[in-house]
Coordinates of C-alpha atoms in Angstrom, one line a residue:
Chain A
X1 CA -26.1 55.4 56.3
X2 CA -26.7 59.1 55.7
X3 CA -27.8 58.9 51.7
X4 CA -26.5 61.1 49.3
X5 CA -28.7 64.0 48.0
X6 CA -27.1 65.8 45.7
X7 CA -27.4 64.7 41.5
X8 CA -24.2 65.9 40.6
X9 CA -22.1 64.1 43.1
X10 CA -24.4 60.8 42.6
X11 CA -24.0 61.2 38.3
X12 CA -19.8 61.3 39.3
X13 CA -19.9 58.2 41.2
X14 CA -21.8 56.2 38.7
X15 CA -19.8 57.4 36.0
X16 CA -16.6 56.3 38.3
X17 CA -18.5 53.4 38.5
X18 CA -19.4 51.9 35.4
X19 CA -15.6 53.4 33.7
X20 CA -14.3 50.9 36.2
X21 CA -16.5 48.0 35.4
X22 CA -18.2 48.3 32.0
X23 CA -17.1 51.4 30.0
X24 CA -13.9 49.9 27.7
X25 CA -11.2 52.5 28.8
X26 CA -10.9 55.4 26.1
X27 CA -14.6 55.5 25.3
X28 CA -16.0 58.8 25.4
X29 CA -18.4 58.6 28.7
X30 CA -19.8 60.9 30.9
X31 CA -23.1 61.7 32.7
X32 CA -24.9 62.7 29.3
X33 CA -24.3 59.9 27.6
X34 CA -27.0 57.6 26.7
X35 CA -27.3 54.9 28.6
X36 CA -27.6 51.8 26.4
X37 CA -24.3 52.9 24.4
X38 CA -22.2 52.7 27.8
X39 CA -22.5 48.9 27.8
X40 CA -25.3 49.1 30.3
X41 CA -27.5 46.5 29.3
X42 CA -29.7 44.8 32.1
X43 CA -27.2 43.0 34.0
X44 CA -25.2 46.1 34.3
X45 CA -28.4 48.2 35.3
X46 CA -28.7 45.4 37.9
X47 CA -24.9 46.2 39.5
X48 CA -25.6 49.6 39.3
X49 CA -28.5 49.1 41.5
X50 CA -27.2 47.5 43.6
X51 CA -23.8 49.9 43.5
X52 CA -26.6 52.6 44.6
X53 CA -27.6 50.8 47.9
X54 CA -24.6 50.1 48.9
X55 CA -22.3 52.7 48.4
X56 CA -25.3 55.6 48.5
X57 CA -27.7 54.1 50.4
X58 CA -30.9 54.4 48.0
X59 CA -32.7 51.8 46.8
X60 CA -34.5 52.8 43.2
X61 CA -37.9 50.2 42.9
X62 CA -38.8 48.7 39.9
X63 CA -41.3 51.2 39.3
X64 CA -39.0 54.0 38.9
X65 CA -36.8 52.0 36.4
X66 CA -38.3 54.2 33.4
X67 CA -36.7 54.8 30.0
X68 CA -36.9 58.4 31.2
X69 CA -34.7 57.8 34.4
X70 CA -32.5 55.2 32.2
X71 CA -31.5 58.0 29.4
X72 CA -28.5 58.6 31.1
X73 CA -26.3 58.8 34.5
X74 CA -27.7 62.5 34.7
X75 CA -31.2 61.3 34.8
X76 CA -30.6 58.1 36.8
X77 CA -29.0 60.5 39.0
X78 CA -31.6 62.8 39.6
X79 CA -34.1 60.1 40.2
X80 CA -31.6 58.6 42.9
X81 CA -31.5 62.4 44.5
X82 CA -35.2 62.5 44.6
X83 CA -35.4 59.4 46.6
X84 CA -33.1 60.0 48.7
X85 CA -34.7 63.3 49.6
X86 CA -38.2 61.3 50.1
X87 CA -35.9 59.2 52.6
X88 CA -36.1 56.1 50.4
X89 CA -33.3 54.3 51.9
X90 CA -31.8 51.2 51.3
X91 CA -32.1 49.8 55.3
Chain B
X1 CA -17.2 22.9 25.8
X2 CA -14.4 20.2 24.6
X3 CA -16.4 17.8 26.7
X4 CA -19.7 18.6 25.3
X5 CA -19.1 18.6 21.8
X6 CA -17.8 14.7 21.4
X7 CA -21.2 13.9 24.2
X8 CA -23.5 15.1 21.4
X9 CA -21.8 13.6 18.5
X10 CA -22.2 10.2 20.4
X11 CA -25.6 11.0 20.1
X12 CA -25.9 11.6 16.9
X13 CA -25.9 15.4 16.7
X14 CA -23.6 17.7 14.6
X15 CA -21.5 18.2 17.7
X16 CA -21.2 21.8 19.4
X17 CA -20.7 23.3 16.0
X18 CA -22.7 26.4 15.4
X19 CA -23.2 28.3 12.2
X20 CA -23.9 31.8 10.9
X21 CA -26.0 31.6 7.8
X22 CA -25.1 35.6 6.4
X23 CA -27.3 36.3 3.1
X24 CA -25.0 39.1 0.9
X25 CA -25.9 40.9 -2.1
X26 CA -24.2 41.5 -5.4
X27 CA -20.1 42.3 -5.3
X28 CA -18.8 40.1 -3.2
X29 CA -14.5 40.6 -4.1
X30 CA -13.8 37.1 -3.4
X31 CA -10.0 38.1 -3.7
X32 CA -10.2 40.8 -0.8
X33 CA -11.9 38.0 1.3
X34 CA -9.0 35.2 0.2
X35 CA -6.7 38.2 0.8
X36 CA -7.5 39.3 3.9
X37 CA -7.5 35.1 5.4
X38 CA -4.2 34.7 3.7
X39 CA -2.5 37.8 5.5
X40 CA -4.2 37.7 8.9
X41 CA -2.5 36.8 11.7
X42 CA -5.1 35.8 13.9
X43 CA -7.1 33.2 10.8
X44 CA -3.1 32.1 10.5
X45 CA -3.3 31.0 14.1
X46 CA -7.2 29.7 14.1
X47 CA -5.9 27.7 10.4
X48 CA -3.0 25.7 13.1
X49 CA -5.1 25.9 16.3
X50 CA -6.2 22.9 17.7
X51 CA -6.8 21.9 21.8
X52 CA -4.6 18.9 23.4
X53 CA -5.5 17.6 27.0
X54 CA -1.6 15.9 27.6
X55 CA -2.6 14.4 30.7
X56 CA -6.3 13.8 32.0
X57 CA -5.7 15.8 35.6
X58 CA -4.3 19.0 33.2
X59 CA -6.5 21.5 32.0
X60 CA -7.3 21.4 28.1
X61 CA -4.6 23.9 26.1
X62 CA -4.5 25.4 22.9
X63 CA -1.7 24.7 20.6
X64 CA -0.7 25.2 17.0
X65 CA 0.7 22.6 14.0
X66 CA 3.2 23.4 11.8
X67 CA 1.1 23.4 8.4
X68 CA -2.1 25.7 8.8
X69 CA -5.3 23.4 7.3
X70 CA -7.7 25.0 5.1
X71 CA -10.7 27.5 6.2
X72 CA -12.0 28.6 3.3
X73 CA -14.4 26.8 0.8
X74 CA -15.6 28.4 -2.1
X75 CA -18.7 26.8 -4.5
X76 CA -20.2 27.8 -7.1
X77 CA -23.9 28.3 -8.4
X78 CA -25.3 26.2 -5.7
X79 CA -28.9 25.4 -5.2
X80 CA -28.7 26.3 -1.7
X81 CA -31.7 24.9 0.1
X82 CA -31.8 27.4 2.7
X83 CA -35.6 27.2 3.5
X84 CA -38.1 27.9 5.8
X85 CA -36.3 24.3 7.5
X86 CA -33.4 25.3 7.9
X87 CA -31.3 22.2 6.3
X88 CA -27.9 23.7 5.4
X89 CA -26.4 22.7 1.9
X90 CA -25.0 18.6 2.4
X91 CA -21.6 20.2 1.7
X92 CA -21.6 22.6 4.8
X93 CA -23.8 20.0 7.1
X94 CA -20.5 17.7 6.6
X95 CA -18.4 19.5 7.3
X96 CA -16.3 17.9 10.6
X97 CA -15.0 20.8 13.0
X98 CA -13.4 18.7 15.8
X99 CA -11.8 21.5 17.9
X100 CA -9.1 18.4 19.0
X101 CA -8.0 18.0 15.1
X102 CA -8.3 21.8 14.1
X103 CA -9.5 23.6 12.6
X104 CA -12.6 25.1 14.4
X105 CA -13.9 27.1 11.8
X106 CA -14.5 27.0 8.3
X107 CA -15.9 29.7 5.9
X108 CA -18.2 27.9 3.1
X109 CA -18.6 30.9 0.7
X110 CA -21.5 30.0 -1.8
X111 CA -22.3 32.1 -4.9
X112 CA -25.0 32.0 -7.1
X113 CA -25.9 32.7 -11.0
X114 CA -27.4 36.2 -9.9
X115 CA -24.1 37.4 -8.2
X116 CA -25.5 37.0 -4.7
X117 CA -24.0 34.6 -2.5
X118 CA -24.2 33.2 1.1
X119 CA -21.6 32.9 3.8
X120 CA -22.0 29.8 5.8
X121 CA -19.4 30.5 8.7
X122 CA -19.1 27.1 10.7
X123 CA -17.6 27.6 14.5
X124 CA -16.6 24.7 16.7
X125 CA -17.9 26.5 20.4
X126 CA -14.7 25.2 21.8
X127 CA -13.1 27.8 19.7
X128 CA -15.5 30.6 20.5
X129 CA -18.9 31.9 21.3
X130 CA -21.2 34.4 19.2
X131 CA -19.6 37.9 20.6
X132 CA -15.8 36.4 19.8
X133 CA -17.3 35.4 16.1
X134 CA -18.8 39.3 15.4
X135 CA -15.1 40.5 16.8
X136 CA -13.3 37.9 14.4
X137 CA -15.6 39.2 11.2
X138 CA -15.1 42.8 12.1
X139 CA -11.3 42.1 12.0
X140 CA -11.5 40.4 8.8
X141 CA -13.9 42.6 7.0
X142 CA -11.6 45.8 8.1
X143 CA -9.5 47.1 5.5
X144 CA -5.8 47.7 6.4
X145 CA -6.1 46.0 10.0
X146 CA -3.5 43.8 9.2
X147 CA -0.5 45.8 10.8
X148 CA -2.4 46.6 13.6
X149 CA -3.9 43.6 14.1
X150 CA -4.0 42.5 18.0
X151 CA -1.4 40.1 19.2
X152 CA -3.0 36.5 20.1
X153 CA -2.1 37.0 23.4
X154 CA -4.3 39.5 23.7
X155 CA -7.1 38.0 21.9
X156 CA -6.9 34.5 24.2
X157 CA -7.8 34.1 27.3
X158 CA -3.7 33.2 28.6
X159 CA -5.4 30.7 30.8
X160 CA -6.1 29.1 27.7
X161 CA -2.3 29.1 27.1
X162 CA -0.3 27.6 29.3
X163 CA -1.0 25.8 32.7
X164 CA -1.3 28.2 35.6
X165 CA -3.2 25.9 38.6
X166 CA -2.2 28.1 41.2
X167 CA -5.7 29.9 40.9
X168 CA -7.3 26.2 41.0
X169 CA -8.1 25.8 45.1
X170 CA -9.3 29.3 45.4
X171 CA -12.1 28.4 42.9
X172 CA -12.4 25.8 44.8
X173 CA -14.0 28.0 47.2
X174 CA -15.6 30.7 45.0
X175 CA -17.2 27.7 43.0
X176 CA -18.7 26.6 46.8
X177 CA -21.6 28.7 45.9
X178 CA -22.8 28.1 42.7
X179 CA -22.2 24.6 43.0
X180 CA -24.2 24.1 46.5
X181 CA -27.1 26.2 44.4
X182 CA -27.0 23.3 41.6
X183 CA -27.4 20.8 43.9
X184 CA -30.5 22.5 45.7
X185 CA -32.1 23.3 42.4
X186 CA -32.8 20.0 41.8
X187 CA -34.7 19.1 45.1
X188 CA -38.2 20.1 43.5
X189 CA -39.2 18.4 40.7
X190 CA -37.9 19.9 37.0
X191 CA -39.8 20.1 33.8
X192 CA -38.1 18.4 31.3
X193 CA -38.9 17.8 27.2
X194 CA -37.2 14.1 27.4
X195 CA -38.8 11.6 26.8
X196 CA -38.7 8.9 29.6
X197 CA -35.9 5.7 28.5
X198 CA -33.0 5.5 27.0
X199 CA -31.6 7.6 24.3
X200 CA -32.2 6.7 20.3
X201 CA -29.3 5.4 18.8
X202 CA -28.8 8.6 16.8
X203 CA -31.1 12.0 17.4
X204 CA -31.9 14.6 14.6
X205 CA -31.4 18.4 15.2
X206 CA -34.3 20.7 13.5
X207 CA -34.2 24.1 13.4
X208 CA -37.1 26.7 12.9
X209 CA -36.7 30.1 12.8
X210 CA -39.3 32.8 13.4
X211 CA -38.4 35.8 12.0
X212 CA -39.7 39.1 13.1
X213 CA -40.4 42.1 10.0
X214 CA -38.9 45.7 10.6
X215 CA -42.4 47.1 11.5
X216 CA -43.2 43.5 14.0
X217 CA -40.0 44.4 15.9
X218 CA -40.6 48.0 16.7
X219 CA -44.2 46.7 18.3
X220 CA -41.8 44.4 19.9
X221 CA -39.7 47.1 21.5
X222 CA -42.5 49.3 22.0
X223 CA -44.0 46.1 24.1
X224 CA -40.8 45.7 25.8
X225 CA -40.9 49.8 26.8
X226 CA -43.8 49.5 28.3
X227 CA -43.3 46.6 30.3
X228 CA -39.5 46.2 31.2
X229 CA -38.7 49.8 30.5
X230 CA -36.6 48.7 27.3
X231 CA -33.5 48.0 29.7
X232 CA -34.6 44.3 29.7
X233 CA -35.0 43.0 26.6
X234 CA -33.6 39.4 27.0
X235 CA -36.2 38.8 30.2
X236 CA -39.0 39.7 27.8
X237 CA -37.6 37.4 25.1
X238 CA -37.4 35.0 27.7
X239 CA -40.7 35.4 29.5
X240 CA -42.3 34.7 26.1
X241 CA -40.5 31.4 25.5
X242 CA -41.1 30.4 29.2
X243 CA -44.9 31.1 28.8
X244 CA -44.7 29.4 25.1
X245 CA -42.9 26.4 27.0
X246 CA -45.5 26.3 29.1
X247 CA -48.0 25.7 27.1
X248 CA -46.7 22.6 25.7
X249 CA -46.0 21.3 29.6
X250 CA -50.2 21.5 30.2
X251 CA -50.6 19.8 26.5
X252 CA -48.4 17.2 27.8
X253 CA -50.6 17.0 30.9
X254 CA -47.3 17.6 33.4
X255 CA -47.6 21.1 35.3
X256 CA -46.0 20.2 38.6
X257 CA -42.1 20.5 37.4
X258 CA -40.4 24.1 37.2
X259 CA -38.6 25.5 34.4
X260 CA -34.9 25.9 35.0
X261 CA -32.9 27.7 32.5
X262 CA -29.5 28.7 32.2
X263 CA -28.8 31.9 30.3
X264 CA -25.5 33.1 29.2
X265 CA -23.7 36.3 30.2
X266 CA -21.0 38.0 28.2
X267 CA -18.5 38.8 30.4
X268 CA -16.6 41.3 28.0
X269 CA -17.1 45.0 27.9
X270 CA -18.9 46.5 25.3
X271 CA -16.9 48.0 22.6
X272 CA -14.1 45.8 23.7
X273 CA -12.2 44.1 20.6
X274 CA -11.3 41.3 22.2
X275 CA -10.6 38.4 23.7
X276 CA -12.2 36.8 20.5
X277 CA -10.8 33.4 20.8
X278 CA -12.4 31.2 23.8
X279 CA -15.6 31.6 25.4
X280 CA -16.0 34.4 28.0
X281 CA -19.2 33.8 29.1
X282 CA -21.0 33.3 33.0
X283 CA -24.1 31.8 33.5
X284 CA -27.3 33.1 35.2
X285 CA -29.7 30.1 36.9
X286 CA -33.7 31.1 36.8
X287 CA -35.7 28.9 38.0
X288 CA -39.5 29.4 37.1
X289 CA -41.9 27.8 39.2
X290 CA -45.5 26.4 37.4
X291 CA -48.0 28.6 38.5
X292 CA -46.2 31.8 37.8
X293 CA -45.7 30.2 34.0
X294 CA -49.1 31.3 32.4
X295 CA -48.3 35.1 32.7
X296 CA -46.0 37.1 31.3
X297 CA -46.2 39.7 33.9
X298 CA -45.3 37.1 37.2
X299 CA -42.7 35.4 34.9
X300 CA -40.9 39.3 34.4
X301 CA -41.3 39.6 38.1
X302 CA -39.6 36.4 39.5
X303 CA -36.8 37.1 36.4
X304 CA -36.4 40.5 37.9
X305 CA -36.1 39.7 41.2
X306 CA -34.1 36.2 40.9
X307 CA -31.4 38.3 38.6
X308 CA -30.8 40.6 41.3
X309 CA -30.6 38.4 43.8
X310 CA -28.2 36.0 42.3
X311 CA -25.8 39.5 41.1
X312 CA -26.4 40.5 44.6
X313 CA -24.7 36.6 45.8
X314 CA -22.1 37.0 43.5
X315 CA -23.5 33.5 41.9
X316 CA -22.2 34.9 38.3
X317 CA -18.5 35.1 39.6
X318 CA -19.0 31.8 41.5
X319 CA -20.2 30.0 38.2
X320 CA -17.3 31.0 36.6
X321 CA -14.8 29.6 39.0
X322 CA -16.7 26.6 38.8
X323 CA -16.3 26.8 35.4
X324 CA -12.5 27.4 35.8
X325 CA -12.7 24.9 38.5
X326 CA -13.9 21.6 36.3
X327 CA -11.6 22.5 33.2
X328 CA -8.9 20.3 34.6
X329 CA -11.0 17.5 35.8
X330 CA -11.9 14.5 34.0
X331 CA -15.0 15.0 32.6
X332 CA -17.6 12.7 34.5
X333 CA -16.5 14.7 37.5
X334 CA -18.6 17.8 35.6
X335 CA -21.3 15.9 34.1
X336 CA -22.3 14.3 38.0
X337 CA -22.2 17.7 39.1
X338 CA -24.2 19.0 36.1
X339 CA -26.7 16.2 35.7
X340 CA -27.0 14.0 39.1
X341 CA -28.9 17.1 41.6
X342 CA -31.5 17.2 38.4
X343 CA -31.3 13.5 38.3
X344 CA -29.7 14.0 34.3
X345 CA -32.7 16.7 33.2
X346 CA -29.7 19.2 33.9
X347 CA -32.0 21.8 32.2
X348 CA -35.7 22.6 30.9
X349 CA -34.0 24.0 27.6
X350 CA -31.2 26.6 27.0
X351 CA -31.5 30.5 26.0
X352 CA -29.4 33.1 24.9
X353 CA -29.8 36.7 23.5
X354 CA -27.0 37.0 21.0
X355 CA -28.0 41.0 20.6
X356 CA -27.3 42.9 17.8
X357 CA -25.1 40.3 15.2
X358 CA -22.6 41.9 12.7
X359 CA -23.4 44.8 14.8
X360 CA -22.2 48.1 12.9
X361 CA -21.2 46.1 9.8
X362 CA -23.5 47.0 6.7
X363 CA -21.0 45.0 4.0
X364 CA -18.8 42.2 4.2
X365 CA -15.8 42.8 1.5
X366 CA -18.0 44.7 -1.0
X367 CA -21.1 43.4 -0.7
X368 CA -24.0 44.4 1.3
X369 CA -25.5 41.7 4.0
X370 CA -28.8 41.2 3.3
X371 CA -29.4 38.5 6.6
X372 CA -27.9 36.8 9.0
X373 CA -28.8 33.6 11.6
X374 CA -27.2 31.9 13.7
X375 CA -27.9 27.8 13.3
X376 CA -27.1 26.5 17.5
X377 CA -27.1 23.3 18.0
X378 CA -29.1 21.9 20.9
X379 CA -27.8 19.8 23.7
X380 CA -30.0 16.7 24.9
X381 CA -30.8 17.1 27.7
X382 CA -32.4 19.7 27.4
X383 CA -33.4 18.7 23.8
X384 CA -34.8 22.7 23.1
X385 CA -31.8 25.7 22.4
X386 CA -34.0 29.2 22.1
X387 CA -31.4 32.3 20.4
X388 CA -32.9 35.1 19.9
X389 CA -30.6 37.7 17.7
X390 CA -31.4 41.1 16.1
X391 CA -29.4 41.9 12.6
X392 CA -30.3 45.8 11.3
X393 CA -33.9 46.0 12.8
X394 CA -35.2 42.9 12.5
X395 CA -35.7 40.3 15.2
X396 CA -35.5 36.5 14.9
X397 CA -35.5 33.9 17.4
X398 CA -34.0 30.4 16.6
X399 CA -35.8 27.1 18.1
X400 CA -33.4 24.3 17.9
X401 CA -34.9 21.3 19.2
X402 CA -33.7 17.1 18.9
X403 CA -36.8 15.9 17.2
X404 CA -37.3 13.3 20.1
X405 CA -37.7 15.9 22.6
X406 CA -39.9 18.2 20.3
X407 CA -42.5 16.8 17.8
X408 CA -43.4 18.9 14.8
X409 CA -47.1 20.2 16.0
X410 CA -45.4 21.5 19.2
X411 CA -42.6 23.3 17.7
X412 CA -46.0 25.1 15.4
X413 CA -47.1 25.7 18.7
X414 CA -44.1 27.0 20.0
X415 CA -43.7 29.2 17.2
X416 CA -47.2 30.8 17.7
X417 CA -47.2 31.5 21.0
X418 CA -44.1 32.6 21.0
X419 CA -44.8 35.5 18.3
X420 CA -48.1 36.0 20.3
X421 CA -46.7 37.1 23.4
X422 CA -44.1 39.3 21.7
X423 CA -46.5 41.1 19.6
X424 CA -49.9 40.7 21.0
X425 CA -51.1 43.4 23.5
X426 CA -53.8 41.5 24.9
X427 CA -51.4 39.0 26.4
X428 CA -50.1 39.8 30.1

């Protein structure tokens, strides 16, 4: 699987993502918004995760699971980008 | 849930009946309250509400009587003992909520000489679980909702309405899972706080909660930061209890069994304002082996890595067609799956994070809520219910324990340890 580098593409599908499965429909969400208001609480996180190896082929370690990278899809995003460009694949 | 409730009033216990203890200041407009009860369709349909099982092979359905019953109590200048032990006021404590007479839920309203008062809201868990019970006050404290007040059919599960058993065989199979997993779990031997020999004729619930100050929580978060990275608050919670647990397993002299607990999942969406009525909630197994009890650290690890394993099975989805799945049976059929693969230990204790409670709501018709708790009942087995909720910014964990499970001095201990691992950097 050829893993997805660019942040703004990865910050629309896990916006796409949790609208489907989390976000009630109507609520104001987008890449900016913080995280913990989204309905993202830890088993979400976990889907989302798991979303990310699947469907973009990165896998984020614990490690990396920072409030800093958790502020938002934006910053989850870039932190999924960055692996991906230090080839840290989910296979 | 139905099933449950009449097992632990055989035992003695107040049956599944939980209640939310809300403290509230001056101005409380009784008349708003009895107004807003009186109007609303949805306390209209919990006042008729009761559940009927016609015919033993038919899943349980909610239906309504012609007459609505009474739901609200009012008392006045009380001596509420609501202590440091938790004993609710005789009035409230006898209060019968059989979810098969109806009604499930009763609002004791108690008001004292000073103009405070206390809200003792009694739910039958048949009826619903701690998120529906937030949704349910929000709609009752909110001012001109009565117009656009949901339908019930939207606030109801409709499975809960009428008999649909075309979905039942394909559970069947997506219970397969979760069900198989049961059975494995109990293959190694399970730590359980019940004692050895039959039952007492009738069991006593205690209750003791630890509550956390304003300043002890935001150590607690900062301690969760830095070791969970704030995202998982209930595994820290959890990890604390588990170590606390522990402790008592090595007093006791018995460290070879591991600690299975099932944990609750809200299955709604946050910011959803419904379903309120039933309970919409999936289960998550962890299963804690001995030697990774004494440290919080391994125990966050194995929760970690056993969460995402079971999301990544899909064992969340398959508990809840097995849930779906037993509804219709005859009961024994559940209990000898629940209890026979942990030879009737079905649990080490049970935990739930309610979250934020009256989340949002600062007042309850015009007067200000000074505290809230949650009273659970616990089951036996397990004999110990852990909640841990969070009302403005203060935490507070509930330890609900069958006093033959529990002694006193090991509920103290409990307590301490439990505080000590929040708050205490030292401890790892």
């Amino acid at each position: 699987m050829t893993s997805e580098k660019d942040p703004n593409t990865i910050a629309a599908q896990l916006c796409q993502f949790a609208r489907t499965n989390f976000v009630v429909e109507g609520t104001n969400f987008d890449e900016n918004s913080p995280l913990a208001h989204a309905g993202i609480d830890s088993f979400a996180l976990v889907e989302l995760l798991l979303y990310c190896e699947r469907v973009i082929g990165v896998r984020v370690p614990d490690s990396h699971l920072t409030g800093n990278n958790l502020t938002s899809m934006a910053t989850l995003a870039n932190c999924i980008a960055e692996l991906a460009r230090n080839n840290h694949s989910s296979t | 849930m139905h099933g449950q409730d009449s097992r632990m009033r055989r035992a003695g216990l107040p049956g599944n009946v939980c209640c939310a203890v809300i403290r509230l200041g001056t101005g409380l407009d009784m008349e708003r309250l009895r107004r807003r009860i009186a109007t609303s369709p949805i306390l209209d349909w919990v006042a008729r509400a009761r559940i009927i099982r016609p015919f033993p092979l038919l899943p349980p359905l909610w239906r309504t009587t012609a007459i609505p019953r009474t739901v609200l109590y009012e008392h006045n200048n009380q001596n509420v003992s609501v202590d440091a032990s938790w004993s609710l006021p005789p009035v409230v404590a006898a209060r019968e909520l059989h979810a098969a007479r109806g009604p499930g839920l009763a609002f004791d309203v108690v008001r004292h000489a000073d103009g405070t008062s206390h809200l003792f809201l009694s739910w039958n868990h048949t009826l619903l679980d701690a998120r529906g019970l937030d949704l349910l006050l929000n709609h009752l404290n909110a001012d001109g909702a009565t117009n656009g007040a949901p339908a019930i059919q939207d606030l109801i599960s409709p499975k809960q309405l009428g008999w649909d058993l075309s979905g039942w065989w394909p559970n069947v199979k997506r219970a397969r899972g979760s069900v198989e997993w049961l059975h494995e779990s109990g293959d190694e031997p399970l730590f359980s706080l019940v004692p050895p020999g039959p039952r007492p004729r009738l069991c006593r619930n205690h209750y003791r909660v630890v509550s956390f100050t304003e300043p002890e929580t935001v150590r607690i978060d900062a301690r969760c930061q830095q070791l969970v990275g704030g995202f998982r608050r209930s595994h820290f919670y959890l990890a604390a209890t588990v170590r606390a647990l522990h402790a008592v397993a090595v007093q006791r002299g018995n460290q070879d069994g591991a600690y299975l607990i099932p944990v609750p999942h809200d299955t709604r969406r946050r910011g959803a304002n419904g379903p309120i009525f039933s309970n919409h909630l999936s289960i998550l197994f962890y299963r804690i082996e001995p030697r990774l009890a004494g440290r919080l650290g391994d125990i966050l690890g194995e929760l970690s890595r056993q969460m995402t394993n079971q999301i990544r099975d899909r064992f969340p989805e398959s508990c809840m067609a097995a849930l779906d799945m037993f509804k219709p049976l005859p009961l024994g059929y559940y209990v000898h799956h629940l209890g026979k693969p942990t030879r009737g230990k079905i649990a080490t204790f049970s935990f739930s994070d309610s979250g934020e409670t009256c989340a949002g709501m600062k007042e309850l018709w015009g007067a200000r809520i000074l505290d809230v708790t949650h009273l659970v009942p616990a089951w036996r087995p397990p004999g110990l219910t852990v909640v841990f909720l969070r009302f403005g910014n203060r935490l507070s964990a509930l330890l609900s324990s069958v006093d033959d499970c529990l002694s006193t001095a090991e509920v103290d201990g409990l307590e301490r340890d439990v505080r000590a691992a929040l708050l205490e950097e030292g401890i790892s």
